[in-house]
Amino acid sequence: MTTRRNFFKFTLLSATALMPGILKRSADLISSRTGSDKHVPLFLSTWNHGMAANEKAWAVLRDSGQIVTAVEEGVKVTEADPSSRTVGLNGLPDREGIVTLDASIMKGSGECGSVCFVRQIKHPITLARKVMEKTPHVMLAGEGARQFAISENMTLEEEELHPEAEAAYQEWLREKEYKPIINIENHDTIGMVGIDASGNLAGSCTTSGLSFKMHGRVGDSPIIGAGLYVDDEVGAATATGMGESIIKICGSFLVVELMRQGRSPDEACREVVHRLVSKNRKDIDNLQAGFIAVNKDGEYGAHAVRPGFNFALRHETANKMVDSPSHFE
Ligand code: SD4
């Protein structure tokens, strides 16, 4: 089990690694193999909102030693952010003007939980964790998820669109065109993967999904293996972008399985994006999707369909945004 000591064990390890000769030799070895350094603890989160989420996750891991709590608390920052139109209840609604949320959480041991098509819940990631820990199930949907939240004494929020979401919805109603927009505007899920100093992994993923989607539409984010997959023996991956394209290839599971076969996180993400492109030829001009991954050694990587995808990286010596490589230039 992860303990607070595990977090600090890392500091000792990094201090050792800072011995000049060792650092140089191991850095050369690693970069020739994968292009990414090894770091534990480490957090990766999709898009710019990942910076604040990683910061929170880092502090929670430091204070609690619990990697699963860290990835839950990290993405809760985004879920509660009033400026987010893509995560949480301030997100853009579906075609009926209703915000419906998807979220999942997974531990490297294989335990997982998720909720989809859920309304009025400020922190769907917490509800997903409750599904994982308090039910014999993996996934609860819609009204059933809401009823479970009530039974867990979670507060139901008023269904009132954020004024900016309301304005965007009114604008959309004028044309009622269902045409997903590439990148930032329409694809801004937060997916986070993390590893502690002992190699315990966890991941979380939460979203309001595609804006103006059909009522009842569920994306990849709450589907274990599509939007998120974690295995302590191998690594963890999460996805963002057009959920339909990610579901079709079991994207995050595939990233982890390719790492199991020996690919670096970078190589695995690249190969999965390649697969996604080849299986989604019909829609490829209108879609973006991206993956981030970490392996059990603390190497990380990412790849996207097209430029514009970035992710937040947090480890002992880095706290920054990184631009992902992409299939198309
Ligand atoms: C979905 N994958 O619902 C989500 C949307 C997304 O960044 O990732 N936005 O399809």
Coordinates of C-alpha atoms and ligand atoms in Angstrom, one line a residue:
M1 CA 0.0 0.0 0.0
T2 CA 1.1 3.5 -0.8
T3 CA 2.3 5.5 2.2
R4 CA 3.5 8.9 2.8
R5 CA 7.0 7.5 3.2
N6 CA 6.8 6.2 -0.4
F7 CA 6.5 9.7 -1.7
F8 CA 9.6 10.8 0.1
K9 CA 11.5 7.7 -0.8
F10 CA 11.5 9.3 -4.2
T11 CA 13.3 12.4 -3.0
L12 CA 16.1 10.2 -1.7
L13 CA 16.2 8.3 -5.0
S14 CA 16.5 11.6 -7.0
A15 CA 19.2 12.8 -4.7
T16 CA 21.2 9.7 -5.4
A17 CA 20.5 10.1 -9.1
L18 CA 21.9 13.6 -9.0
M19 CA 25.4 12.2 -8.5
P20 CA 26.8 13.4 -11.8
G21 CA 28.2 10.2 -13.3
I22 CA 25.1 8.1 -12.5
L23 CA 22.8 10.8 -13.9
K24 CA 24.7 11.1 -17.1
R25 CA 24.9 7.4 -17.7
S26 CA 21.3 6.7 -16.9
A27 CA 20.0 9.7 -18.9
D28 CA 21.9 8.6 -22.0
L29 CA 20.5 5.1 -21.6
I30 CA 17.0 6.2 -21.2
S31 CA 16.9 8.8 -23.9
S32 CA 18.4 6.5 -26.5
R33 CA 15.6 4.0 -25.7
T34 CA 12.5 6.1 -25.2
G35 CA 13.0 9.8 -25.5
S36 CA 11.6 10.4 -22.0
D37 CA 13.2 10.5 -18.6
K38 CA 12.1 8.3 -15.8
H39 CA 10.5 10.0 -12.9
V40 CA 8.5 8.9 -9.9
P41 CA 6.2 10.3 -8.5
L42 CA 4.8 11.7 -11.7
F43 CA 1.5 13.0 -13.0
L44 CA 0.3 13.7 -16.5
S45 CA -3.0 15.4 -17.3
T46 CA -4.6 16.4 -20.6
W47 CA -4.8 20.0 -21.8
N48 CA -4.0 23.3 -20.0
H49 CA -6.3 22.7 -17.1
G50 CA -4.0 19.8 -16.2
M51 CA -1.6 22.2 -14.6
A52 CA -3.8 23.1 -11.7
A53 CA -5.1 19.5 -11.5
N54 CA -1.5 18.1 -11.3
E55 CA -0.6 20.6 -8.7
K56 CA -3.4 19.5 -6.5
A57 CA -2.6 15.8 -7.1
W58 CA 1.0 16.4 -6.2
A59 CA 0.0 18.0 -2.9
V60 CA -2.5 15.3 -2.1
L61 CA 0.0 12.5 -2.8
R62 CA 2.6 14.3 -0.7
D63 CA 0.1 14.6 2.2
S64 CA -1.8 11.4 2.0
G65 CA 0.4 9.0 0.2
Q66 CA -2.7 7.7 -1.7
I67 CA -2.2 7.8 -5.5
V68 CA -5.9 7.1 -6.1
T69 CA -7.0 10.0 -3.9
A70 CA -4.4 12.2 -5.7
V71 CA -5.9 11.5 -9.1
E72 CA -9.4 12.0 -7.8
E73 CA -8.7 15.3 -6.0
G74 CA -6.6 16.5 -9.0
V75 CA -9.4 16.3 -11.5
K76 CA -12.0 17.6 -9.0
V77 CA -10.2 21.0 -9.4
T78 CA -11.3 21.0 -13.1
E79 CA -14.8 19.7 -12.3
A80 CA -15.3 22.6 -9.9
D81 CA -13.8 25.3 -12.2
P82 CA -16.5 27.8 -13.2
S83 CA -14.5 28.7 -16.3
S84 CA -14.5 25.2 -17.7
R85 CA -17.1 24.6 -20.5
T86 CA -15.9 21.0 -21.0
V87 CA -15.7 19.4 -17.6
G88 CA -18.2 19.4 -14.8
L89 CA -21.6 21.1 -14.4
N90 CA -20.4 24.4 -15.9
G91 CA -19.8 22.6 -19.2
L92 CA -21.8 22.9 -22.4
P93 CA -25.1 21.0 -22.6
D94 CA -26.5 18.4 -24.9
R95 CA -29.0 19.1 -27.7
E96 CA -31.8 19.3 -25.1
G97 CA -29.9 21.9 -23.1
I98 CA -29.0 19.5 -20.3
V99 CA -25.5 18.9 -19.0
T100 CA -24.7 15.2 -18.6
L101 CA -21.4 14.0 -17.3
D102 CA -19.1 11.0 -17.7
A103 CA -16.3 10.0 -15.4
S104 CA -14.1 7.0 -14.5
I105 CA -11.4 6.1 -12.1
M106 CA -9.1 3.1 -12.0
K107 CA -6.3 1.7 -9.8
G108 CA -3.4 -0.3 -11.0
S109 CA -4.7 -3.3 -9.1
G110 CA -7.6 -3.4 -11.6
E111 CA -10.3 -2.0 -9.4
C112 CA -12.3 0.6 -11.2
G113 CA -15.6 2.5 -11.2
S114 CA -17.4 4.9 -13.5
V115 CA -20.6 6.9 -14.1
C116 CA -22.1 8.0 -17.3
F117 CA -24.9 10.2 -18.5
V118 CA -25.3 11.6 -15.0
R119 CA -26.9 14.9 -14.1
Q120 CA -26.7 17.3 -11.2
I121 CA -23.5 15.9 -9.7
K122 CA -20.7 18.4 -9.1
H123 CA -18.0 15.7 -8.7
P124 CA -18.8 12.7 -10.9
I125 CA -15.3 11.5 -10.3
T126 CA -16.1 11.0 -6.6
L127 CA -19.3 9.2 -7.6
A128 CA -17.2 7.0 -9.9
R129 CA -14.9 6.2 -6.9
K130 CA -17.9 5.4 -4.8
V131 CA -19.1 2.9 -7.5
M132 CA -15.6 1.4 -7.4
E133 CA -15.5 1.1 -3.6
K134 CA -19.0 0.7 -2.4
T135 CA -20.8 -1.4 -5.1
P136 CA -20.2 -4.8 -6.7
H137 CA -20.4 -3.0 -10.1
V138 CA -18.1 -1.0 -12.4
M139 CA -20.5 1.4 -14.1
L140 CA -23.7 3.2 -13.2
A141 CA -25.7 5.2 -15.7
G142 CA -28.1 8.1 -15.7
E143 CA -30.9 8.0 -13.2
G144 CA -29.4 5.0 -11.4
A145 CA -26.2 6.8 -10.9
R146 CA -28.1 9.8 -9.6
Q147 CA -30.1 7.6 -7.2
F148 CA -26.9 6.1 -5.9
A149 CA -25.4 9.6 -5.3
I150 CA -28.5 10.4 -3.3
S151 CA -28.1 7.3 -1.2
E152 CA -24.5 8.3 -0.6
N153 CA -25.7 11.7 0.7
M154 CA -24.1 13.6 -2.3
T155 CA -25.8 16.9 -3.0
L156 CA -27.8 17.3 -6.2
E157 CA -27.0 20.7 -7.8
E158 CA -29.6 22.9 -9.5
E159 CA -29.8 22.3 -13.3
E160 CA -28.9 25.7 -14.4
L161 CA -26.6 26.4 -17.3
H162 CA -23.6 28.6 -16.7
P163 CA -24.5 31.9 -18.5
E164 CA -21.8 31.3 -21.1
A165 CA -23.0 27.8 -21.7
E166 CA -26.6 29.2 -22.0
A167 CA -25.4 31.7 -24.6
A168 CA -23.6 29.1 -26.6
Y169 CA -26.6 26.8 -26.5
Q170 CA -28.9 29.6 -27.7
E171 CA -26.5 30.3 -30.5
W172 CA -26.3 26.6 -31.4
L173 CA -30.1 26.4 -31.4
R174 CA -30.3 28.8 -34.3
E175 CA -28.6 26.3 -36.6
K176 CA -29.0 23.1 -34.7
E177 CA -26.1 21.7 -36.6
Y178 CA -24.5 18.6 -35.2
K179 CA -20.9 19.2 -36.3
P180 CA -18.2 18.5 -33.8
I181 CA -15.5 21.1 -33.8
I182 CA -11.9 20.0 -33.8
N183 CA -9.8 20.7 -30.7
I184 CA -10.1 23.1 -27.8
E185 CA -13.7 24.3 -28.3
N186 CA -15.1 20.8 -28.2
H187 CA -12.5 18.5 -26.9
D188 CA -11.3 19.3 -23.4
T189 CA -11.8 16.3 -21.2
I190 CA -9.4 16.0 -18.3
G191 CA -7.7 12.7 -18.1
M192 CA -5.0 12.2 -15.5
V193 CA -2.5 9.3 -14.9
G194 CA -0.2 9.2 -11.9
I195 CA 2.4 7.0 -10.4
D196 CA 3.8 7.1 -6.8
A197 CA 7.4 6.4 -5.7
S198 CA 6.6 2.7 -5.2
G199 CA 5.3 2.3 -8.7
N200 CA 1.6 2.2 -7.7
L201 CA -0.5 3.7 -10.6
A202 CA -3.9 5.2 -10.8
G203 CA -5.9 7.3 -13.3
S204 CA -9.0 9.4 -13.6
C205 CA -11.0 10.9 -16.5
T206 CA -14.0 13.3 -16.3
T207 CA -15.9 15.3 -18.9
S208 CA -19.1 16.9 -19.9
G209 CA -18.6 15.2 -23.2
L210 CA -19.2 16.5 -26.7
S211 CA -21.1 19.8 -26.6
F212 CA -24.6 19.6 -28.1
K213 CA -24.4 15.8 -28.3
M214 CA -27.6 13.7 -28.6
H215 CA -29.3 13.3 -25.3
G216 CA -28.1 10.0 -23.8
R217 CA -24.8 9.9 -25.8
V218 CA -21.9 8.5 -23.8
G219 CA -18.3 9.0 -24.8
D220 CA -15.1 7.1 -24.2
S221 CA -14.3 8.8 -20.8
P222 CA -16.4 6.5 -18.5
I223 CA -15.6 3.4 -20.5
I224 CA -12.8 1.4 -18.9
G225 CA -10.3 0.5 -21.6
A226 CA -11.5 3.4 -23.9
G227 CA -10.9 6.6 -22.0
L228 CA -8.8 5.1 -19.2
Y229 CA -6.9 2.0 -18.4
V230 CA -4.4 1.3 -15.6
D231 CA -2.4 -1.8 -14.8
D232 CA 0.3 -1.8 -12.1
E233 CA 2.3 -4.4 -14.0
V234 CA 2.6 -2.2 -17.1
G235 CA 1.4 1.4 -16.9
A236 CA -1.5 3.7 -17.4
A237 CA -3.1 5.6 -20.3
T238 CA -6.0 8.0 -20.8
A239 CA -7.6 9.7 -23.8
T240 CA -9.2 12.9 -24.9
G241 CA -10.9 13.8 -28.1
M242 CA -13.7 12.4 -30.2
G243 CA -14.9 9.6 -28.0
E244 CA -16.5 7.5 -30.8
S245 CA -13.1 7.1 -32.5
I246 CA -11.5 6.1 -29.2
I247 CA -14.1 3.6 -28.2
K248 CA -13.9 1.9 -31.6
I249 CA -10.3 0.9 -31.0
C250 CA -10.4 0.4 -27.1
G251 CA -7.8 3.1 -27.2
S252 CA -6.4 3.3 -23.6
F253 CA -6.4 -0.4 -23.2
L254 CA -4.5 -0.8 -26.4
V255 CA -1.8 1.7 -25.3
V256 CA -1.3 -0.3 -22.1
E257 CA -1.2 -3.6 -24.0
L258 CA 1.4 -2.2 -26.4
M259 CA 3.5 -1.1 -23.5
R260 CA 3.1 -4.6 -22.1
Q261 CA 4.6 -5.9 -25.3
G262 CA 7.6 -3.6 -24.8
R263 CA 6.7 -0.3 -26.5
S264 CA 7.7 2.9 -24.7
P265 CA 4.8 5.1 -23.8
D266 CA 5.6 7.4 -26.8
E267 CA 5.7 4.5 -29.2
A268 CA 2.5 2.9 -27.8
C269 CA 0.6 6.2 -28.1
R270 CA 1.9 6.7 -31.6
E271 CA 0.8 3.3 -32.7
V272 CA -2.6 3.7 -31.2
V273 CA -3.2 7.0 -32.9
H274 CA -2.1 5.3 -36.2
R275 CA -4.7 2.6 -35.5
L276 CA -7.3 5.2 -34.7
V277 CA -6.6 7.1 -38.0
S278 CA -6.8 3.9 -40.0
K279 CA -10.1 2.8 -38.4
N280 CA -11.8 6.2 -38.7
R281 CA -11.0 7.2 -42.3
K282 CA -14.5 8.5 -43.0
D283 CA -14.4 11.1 -40.2
I284 CA -10.7 11.8 -40.0
D285 CA -10.9 15.3 -41.4
N286 CA -13.2 16.4 -38.5
L287 CA -11.7 14.7 -35.5
Q288 CA -9.0 15.1 -32.9
A289 CA -8.0 12.6 -30.4
G290 CA -4.9 12.3 -28.1
F291 CA -3.5 9.9 -25.6
I292 CA -1.1 10.3 -22.7
A293 CA 0.6 7.4 -21.0
V294 CA 3.1 6.5 -18.3
N295 CA 4.7 3.2 -17.7
K296 CA 5.6 1.5 -14.4
D297 CA 9.1 2.9 -14.5
G298 CA 7.9 6.5 -14.7
E299 CA 8.6 7.0 -18.4
Y300 CA 5.9 9.0 -20.2
G301 CA 4.6 9.8 -23.7
A302 CA 1.8 11.2 -25.8
H303 CA 0.5 11.3 -29.3
A304 CA -2.4 13.0 -31.0
V305 CA -4.2 12.8 -34.4
R306 CA -3.3 16.4 -35.2
P307 CA -1.3 19.3 -33.7
G308 CA -2.8 21.3 -30.9
F309 CA -3.0 18.7 -28.2
N310 CA -0.9 19.3 -25.1
F311 CA -0.6 17.9 -21.7
A312 CA 0.6 19.0 -18.2
L313 CA 3.6 17.2 -16.8
R314 CA 4.5 17.2 -13.1
H315 CA 7.4 15.5 -11.4
E316 CA 10.0 16.6 -8.9
T317 CA 11.9 18.7 -11.4
A318 CA 9.2 19.6 -13.9
N319 CA 5.9 21.4 -13.8
K320 CA 5.0 22.5 -17.3
M321 CA 2.9 22.1 -20.4
V322 CA 4.3 19.8 -23.2
D323 CA 3.1 19.8 -26.8
S324 CA 2.2 16.4 -28.0
P325 CA 3.6 15.1 -31.3
S326 CA 0.9 14.3 -33.8
H327 CA 0.1 12.0 -36.8
F328 CA -0.7 14.8 -39.1
E329 CA 1.4 17.9 -39.2
Ligands
SD4_1 C1 -16.0 12.5 -25.3 N1 -13.6 12.2 -25.1 O1 -17.0 12.6 -24.6 C2 -14.7 13.1 -24.7 C3 -14.6 14.5 -25.1 C4 -13.2 15.0 -24.9 O2 -11.7 16.5 -24.7 O3 -12.3 14.3 -24.8 N2 -13.0 16.2 -24.9 O4 -16.0 12.0 -26.4

